[in-house]
Tab-separated table of C-alpha atoms in Angstrom:
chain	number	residue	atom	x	y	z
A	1021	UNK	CA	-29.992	93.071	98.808
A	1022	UNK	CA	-32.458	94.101	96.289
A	1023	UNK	CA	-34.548	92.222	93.955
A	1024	UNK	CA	-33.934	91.213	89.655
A	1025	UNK	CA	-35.538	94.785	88.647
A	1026	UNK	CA	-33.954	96.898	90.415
A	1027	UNK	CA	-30.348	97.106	88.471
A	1028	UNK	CA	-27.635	94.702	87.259
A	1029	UNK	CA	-25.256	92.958	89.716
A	1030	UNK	CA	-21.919	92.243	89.617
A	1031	UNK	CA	-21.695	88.493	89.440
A	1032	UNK	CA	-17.878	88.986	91.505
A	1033	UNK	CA	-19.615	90.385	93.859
A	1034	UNK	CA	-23.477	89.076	94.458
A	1035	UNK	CA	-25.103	85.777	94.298
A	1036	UNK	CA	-28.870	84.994	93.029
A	1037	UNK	CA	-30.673	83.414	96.065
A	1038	UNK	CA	-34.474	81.329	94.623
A	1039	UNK	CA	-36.525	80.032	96.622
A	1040	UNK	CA	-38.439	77.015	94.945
A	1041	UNK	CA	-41.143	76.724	92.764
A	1042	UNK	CA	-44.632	75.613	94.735
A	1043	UNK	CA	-45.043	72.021	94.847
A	1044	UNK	CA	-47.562	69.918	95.654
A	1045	UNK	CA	-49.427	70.680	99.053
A	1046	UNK	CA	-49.845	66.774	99.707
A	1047	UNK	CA	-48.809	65.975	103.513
A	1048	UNK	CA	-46.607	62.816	103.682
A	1049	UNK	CA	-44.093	61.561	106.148
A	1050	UNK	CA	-41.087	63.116	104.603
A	1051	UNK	CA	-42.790	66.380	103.224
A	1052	UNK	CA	-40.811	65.720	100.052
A	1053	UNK	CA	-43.139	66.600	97.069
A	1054	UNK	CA	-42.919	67.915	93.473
A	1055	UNK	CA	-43.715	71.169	91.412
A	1056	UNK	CA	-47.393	71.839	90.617
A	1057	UNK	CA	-47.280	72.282	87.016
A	1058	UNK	CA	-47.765	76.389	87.324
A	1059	UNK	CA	-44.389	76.062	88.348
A	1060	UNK	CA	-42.826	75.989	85.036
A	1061	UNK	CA	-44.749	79.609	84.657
A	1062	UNK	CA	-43.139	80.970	87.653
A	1063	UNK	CA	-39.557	79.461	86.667
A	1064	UNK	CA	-39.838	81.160	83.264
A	1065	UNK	CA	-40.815	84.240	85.428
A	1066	UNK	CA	-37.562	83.941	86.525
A	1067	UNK	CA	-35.295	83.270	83.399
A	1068	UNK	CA	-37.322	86.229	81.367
A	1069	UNK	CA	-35.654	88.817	84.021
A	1070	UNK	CA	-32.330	87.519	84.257
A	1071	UNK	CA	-32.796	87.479	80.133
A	1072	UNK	CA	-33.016	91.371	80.135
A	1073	UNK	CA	-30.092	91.572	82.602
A	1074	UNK	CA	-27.358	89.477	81.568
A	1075	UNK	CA	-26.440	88.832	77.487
A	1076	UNK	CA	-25.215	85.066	76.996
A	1077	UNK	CA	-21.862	85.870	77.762
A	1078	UNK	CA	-22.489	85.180	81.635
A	1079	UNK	CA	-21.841	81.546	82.459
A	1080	UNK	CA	-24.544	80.230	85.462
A	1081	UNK	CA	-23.567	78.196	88.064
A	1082	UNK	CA	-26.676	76.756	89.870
A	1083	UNK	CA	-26.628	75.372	92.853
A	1084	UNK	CA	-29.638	73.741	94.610
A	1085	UNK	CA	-30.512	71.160	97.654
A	1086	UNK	CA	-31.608	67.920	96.852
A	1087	UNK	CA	-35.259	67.914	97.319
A	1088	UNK	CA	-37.588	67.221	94.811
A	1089	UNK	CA	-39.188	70.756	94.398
A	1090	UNK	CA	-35.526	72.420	94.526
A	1091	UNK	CA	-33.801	70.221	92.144
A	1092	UNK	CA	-36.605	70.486	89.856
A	1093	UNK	CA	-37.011	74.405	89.830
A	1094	UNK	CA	-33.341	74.520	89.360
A	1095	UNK	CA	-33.163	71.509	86.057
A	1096	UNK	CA	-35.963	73.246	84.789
A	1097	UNK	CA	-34.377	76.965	85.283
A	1098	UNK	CA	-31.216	75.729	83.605
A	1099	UNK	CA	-32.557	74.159	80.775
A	1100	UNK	CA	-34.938	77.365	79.496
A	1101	UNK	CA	-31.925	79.217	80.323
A	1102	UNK	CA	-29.818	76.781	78.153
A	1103	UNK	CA	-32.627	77.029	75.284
A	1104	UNK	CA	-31.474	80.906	75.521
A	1105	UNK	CA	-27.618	80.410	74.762
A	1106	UNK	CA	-26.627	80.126	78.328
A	1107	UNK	CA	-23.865	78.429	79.373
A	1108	UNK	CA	-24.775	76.212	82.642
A	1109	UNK	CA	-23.166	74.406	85.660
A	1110	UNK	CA	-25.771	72.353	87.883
A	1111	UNK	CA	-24.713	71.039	91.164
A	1112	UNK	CA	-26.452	69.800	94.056
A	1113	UNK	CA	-25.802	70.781	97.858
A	1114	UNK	CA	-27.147	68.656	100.892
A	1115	UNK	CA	-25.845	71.870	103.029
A	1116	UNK	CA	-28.828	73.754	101.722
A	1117	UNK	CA	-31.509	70.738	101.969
A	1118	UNK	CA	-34.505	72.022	103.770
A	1119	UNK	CA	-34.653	71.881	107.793
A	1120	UNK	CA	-34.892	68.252	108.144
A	1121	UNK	CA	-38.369	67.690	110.863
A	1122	UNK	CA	-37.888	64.201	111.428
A	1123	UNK	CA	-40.274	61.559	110.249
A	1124	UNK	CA	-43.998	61.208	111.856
A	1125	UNK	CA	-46.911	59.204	111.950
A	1126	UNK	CA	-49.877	61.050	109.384
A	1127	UNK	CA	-53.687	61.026	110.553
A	1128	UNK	CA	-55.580	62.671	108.425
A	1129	UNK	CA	-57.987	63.354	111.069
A	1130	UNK	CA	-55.578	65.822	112.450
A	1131	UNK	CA	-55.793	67.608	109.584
A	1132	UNK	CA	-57.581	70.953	109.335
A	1133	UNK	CA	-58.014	73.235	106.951
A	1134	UNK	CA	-54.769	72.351	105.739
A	1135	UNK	CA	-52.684	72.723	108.925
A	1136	UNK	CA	-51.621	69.477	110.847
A	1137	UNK	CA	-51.596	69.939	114.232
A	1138	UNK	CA	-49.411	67.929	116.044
A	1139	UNK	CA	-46.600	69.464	113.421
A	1140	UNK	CA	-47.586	72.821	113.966
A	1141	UNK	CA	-47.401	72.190	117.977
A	1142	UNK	CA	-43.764	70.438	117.238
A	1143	UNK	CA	-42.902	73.947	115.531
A	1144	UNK	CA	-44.519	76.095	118.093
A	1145	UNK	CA	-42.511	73.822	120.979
A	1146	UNK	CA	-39.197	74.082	118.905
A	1147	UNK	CA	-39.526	77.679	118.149
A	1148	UNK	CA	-40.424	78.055	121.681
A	1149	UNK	CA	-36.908	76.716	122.459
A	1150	UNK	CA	-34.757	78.663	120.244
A	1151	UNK	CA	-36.369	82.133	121.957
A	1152	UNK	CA	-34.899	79.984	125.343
A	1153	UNK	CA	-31.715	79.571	123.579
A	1154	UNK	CA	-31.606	75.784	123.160
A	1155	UNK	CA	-30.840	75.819	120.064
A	1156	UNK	CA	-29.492	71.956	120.628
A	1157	UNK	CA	-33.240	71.147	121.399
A	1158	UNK	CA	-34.166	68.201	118.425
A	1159	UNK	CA	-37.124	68.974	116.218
A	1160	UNK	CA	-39.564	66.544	117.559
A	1161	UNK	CA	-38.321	65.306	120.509
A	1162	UNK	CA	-41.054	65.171	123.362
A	1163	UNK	CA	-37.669	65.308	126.294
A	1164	UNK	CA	-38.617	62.484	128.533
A	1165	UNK	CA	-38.035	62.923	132.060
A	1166	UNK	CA	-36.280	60.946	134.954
A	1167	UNK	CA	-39.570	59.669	135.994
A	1168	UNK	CA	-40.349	58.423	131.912
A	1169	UNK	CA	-42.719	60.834	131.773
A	1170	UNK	CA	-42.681	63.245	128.341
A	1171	UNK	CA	-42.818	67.011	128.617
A	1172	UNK	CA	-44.423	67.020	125.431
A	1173	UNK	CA	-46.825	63.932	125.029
A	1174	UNK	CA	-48.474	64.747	121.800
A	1175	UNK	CA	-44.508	64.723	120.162
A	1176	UNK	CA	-44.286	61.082	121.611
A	1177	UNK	CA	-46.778	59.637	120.323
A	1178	UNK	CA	-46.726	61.326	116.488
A	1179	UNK	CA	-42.521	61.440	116.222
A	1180	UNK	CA	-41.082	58.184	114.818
A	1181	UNK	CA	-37.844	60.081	114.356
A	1182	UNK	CA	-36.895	63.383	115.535
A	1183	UNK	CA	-35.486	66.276	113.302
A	1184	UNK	CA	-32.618	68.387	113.516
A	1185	UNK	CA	-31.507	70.911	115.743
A	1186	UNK	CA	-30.913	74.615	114.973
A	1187	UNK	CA	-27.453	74.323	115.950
A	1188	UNK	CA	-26.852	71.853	113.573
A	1189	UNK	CA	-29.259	74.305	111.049
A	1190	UNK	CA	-26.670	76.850	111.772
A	1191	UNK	CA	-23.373	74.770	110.868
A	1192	UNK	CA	-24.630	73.474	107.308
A	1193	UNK	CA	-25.813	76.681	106.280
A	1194	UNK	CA	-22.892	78.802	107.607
A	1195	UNK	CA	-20.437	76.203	106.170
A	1196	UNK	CA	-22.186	76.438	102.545
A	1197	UNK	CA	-21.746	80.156	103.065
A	1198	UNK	CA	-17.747	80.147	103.629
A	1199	UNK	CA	-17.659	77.487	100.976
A	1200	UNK	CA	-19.423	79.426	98.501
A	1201	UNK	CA	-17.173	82.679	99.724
A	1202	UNK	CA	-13.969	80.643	99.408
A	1203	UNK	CA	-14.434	79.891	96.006
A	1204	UNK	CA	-13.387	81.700	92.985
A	1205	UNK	CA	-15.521	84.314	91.615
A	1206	UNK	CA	-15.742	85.866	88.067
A	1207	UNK	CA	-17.489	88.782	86.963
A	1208	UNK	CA	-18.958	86.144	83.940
A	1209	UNK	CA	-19.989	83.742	85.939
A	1210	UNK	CA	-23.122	84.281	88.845
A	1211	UNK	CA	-23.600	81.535	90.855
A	1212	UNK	CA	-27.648	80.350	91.025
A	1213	UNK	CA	-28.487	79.174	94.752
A	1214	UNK	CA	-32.095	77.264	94.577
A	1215	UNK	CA	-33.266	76.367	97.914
A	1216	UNK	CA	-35.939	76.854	100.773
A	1217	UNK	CA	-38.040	79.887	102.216
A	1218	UNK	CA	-36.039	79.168	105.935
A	1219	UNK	CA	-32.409	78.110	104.363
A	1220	UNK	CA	-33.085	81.517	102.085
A	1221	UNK	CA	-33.889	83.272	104.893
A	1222	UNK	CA	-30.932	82.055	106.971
A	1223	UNK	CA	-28.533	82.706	104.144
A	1224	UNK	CA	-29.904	86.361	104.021
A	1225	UNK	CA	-29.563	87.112	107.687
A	1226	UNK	CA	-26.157	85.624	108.229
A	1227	UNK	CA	-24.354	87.832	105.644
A	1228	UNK	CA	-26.786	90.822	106.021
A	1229	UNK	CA	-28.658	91.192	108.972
A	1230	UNK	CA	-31.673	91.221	107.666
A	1231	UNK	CA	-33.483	89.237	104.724
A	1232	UNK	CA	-36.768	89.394	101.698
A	1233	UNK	CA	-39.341	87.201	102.448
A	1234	UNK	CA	-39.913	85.621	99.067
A	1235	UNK	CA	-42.460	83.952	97.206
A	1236	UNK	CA	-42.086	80.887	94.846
A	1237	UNK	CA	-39.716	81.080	92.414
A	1238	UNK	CA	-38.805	84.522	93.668
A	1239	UNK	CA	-34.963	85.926	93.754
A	1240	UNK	CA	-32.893	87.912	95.506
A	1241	UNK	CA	-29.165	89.259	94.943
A	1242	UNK	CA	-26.965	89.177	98.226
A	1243	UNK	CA	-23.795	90.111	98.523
A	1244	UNK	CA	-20.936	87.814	99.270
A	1245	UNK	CA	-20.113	88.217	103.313
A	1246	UNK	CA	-16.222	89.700	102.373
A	1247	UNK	CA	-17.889	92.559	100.293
């Protein structure tokens, strides 16, 4: 993997991998906000690198998950790239949606100095159990007991519905990587995947091991997994 300085790609070959652009820091029960307007600097960022690397000839196919901070980094990436003689292919993917954390009650009160603590204890807990390997363990859920008793009474009370598992993480994003391998691949045509900093940094570590912790509106080429 390297990053959109460092030399040109084979489009065949490697995929661009962008995280999104940085989006409101409002907390809300389905942490589903939009782009800050800085954004639009970062995007251009972005489309003023690939312009040095590819000429117009290269077709993009972008891909992104249906949030509202991913599908607008990717509309807005398309359409300066379009401005620039581009041709463009937008599609959305619910594989690469963020990791869904359930929906939960919001006290304010809880919140300090912009962390919310019963979430940050529901990622500590979940994490937690994925070092245990229980990676079926819900996001969320507090595990009541025979005797109705929670092992986790803070989740109880705060969790109206619990999130996903890793497991089920795992399958979506490992099935949008075989789909994504399966399909045809042109050296004109590079294939744009606009998504999250964790479904970015699953991606990465499937195929490679390893991954680039990246920033908003940051890229990185990867290599297809049969390469």
């Amino acid at each position: 993997m390297y990053n959109l300085i460092e030399k040109r790609p084979d489009p065949s070959k490697e995929f661009l991998l962008v995280r999104h652009g940085q989006d409101n820091d409002t907390l809300d029960t389905n942490l589903n906000q939009p782009l800050i307007p800085d954004s639009i600097n970062q995007i251009e960022g972005i489309v003023s690198r690939v312009k040095v690397i590819f000429s117009t000839e290269i077709t993009f196919t972008v891909v992104y998950g249906p949030s509202k901070r991913t599908s607008q980094t990717a509309q807005h990436l398309a359409g300066t790239l379009s401005k620039f003689g581009y041709n463009l292919d937008l599609q959305e993917d619910a594989d690469i949606k963020e990791f869904y954390q359930g929906q939960f009650h919001v006290d304010h009160s809880l919140l300090t100095n912009g962390r919310y603590v019963p979430l940050e204890t529901a990622w500590e807990i979940f994490n937690n159990k994925i070092l245990d390997g229980q990676i079926h363990y819900r996001f969320g859920d507090p595990i009541v007991n025979t005797d109705g008793e929670p092992t986790f009474p803070l989740l109880q009370s705060f969790f109206i519905r619990y999130g996903e598992s890793q497991s089920n993480f795992l399958v979506r994003i490992r099935r949008f990587i075989s789909r994504v391998n399966n399909d045809q691949r042109l050296p004109n045509n590079l294939l744009v995947v606009v998504t999250h900093q964790a479904v970015a940094s699953r991606i990465q570590r499937e195929i490679t091991g390893e991954r680039i912790q990246l920033g908003y509106c940051e890229g990185v080429f990867v290599p297809y997994p049969d390469i």
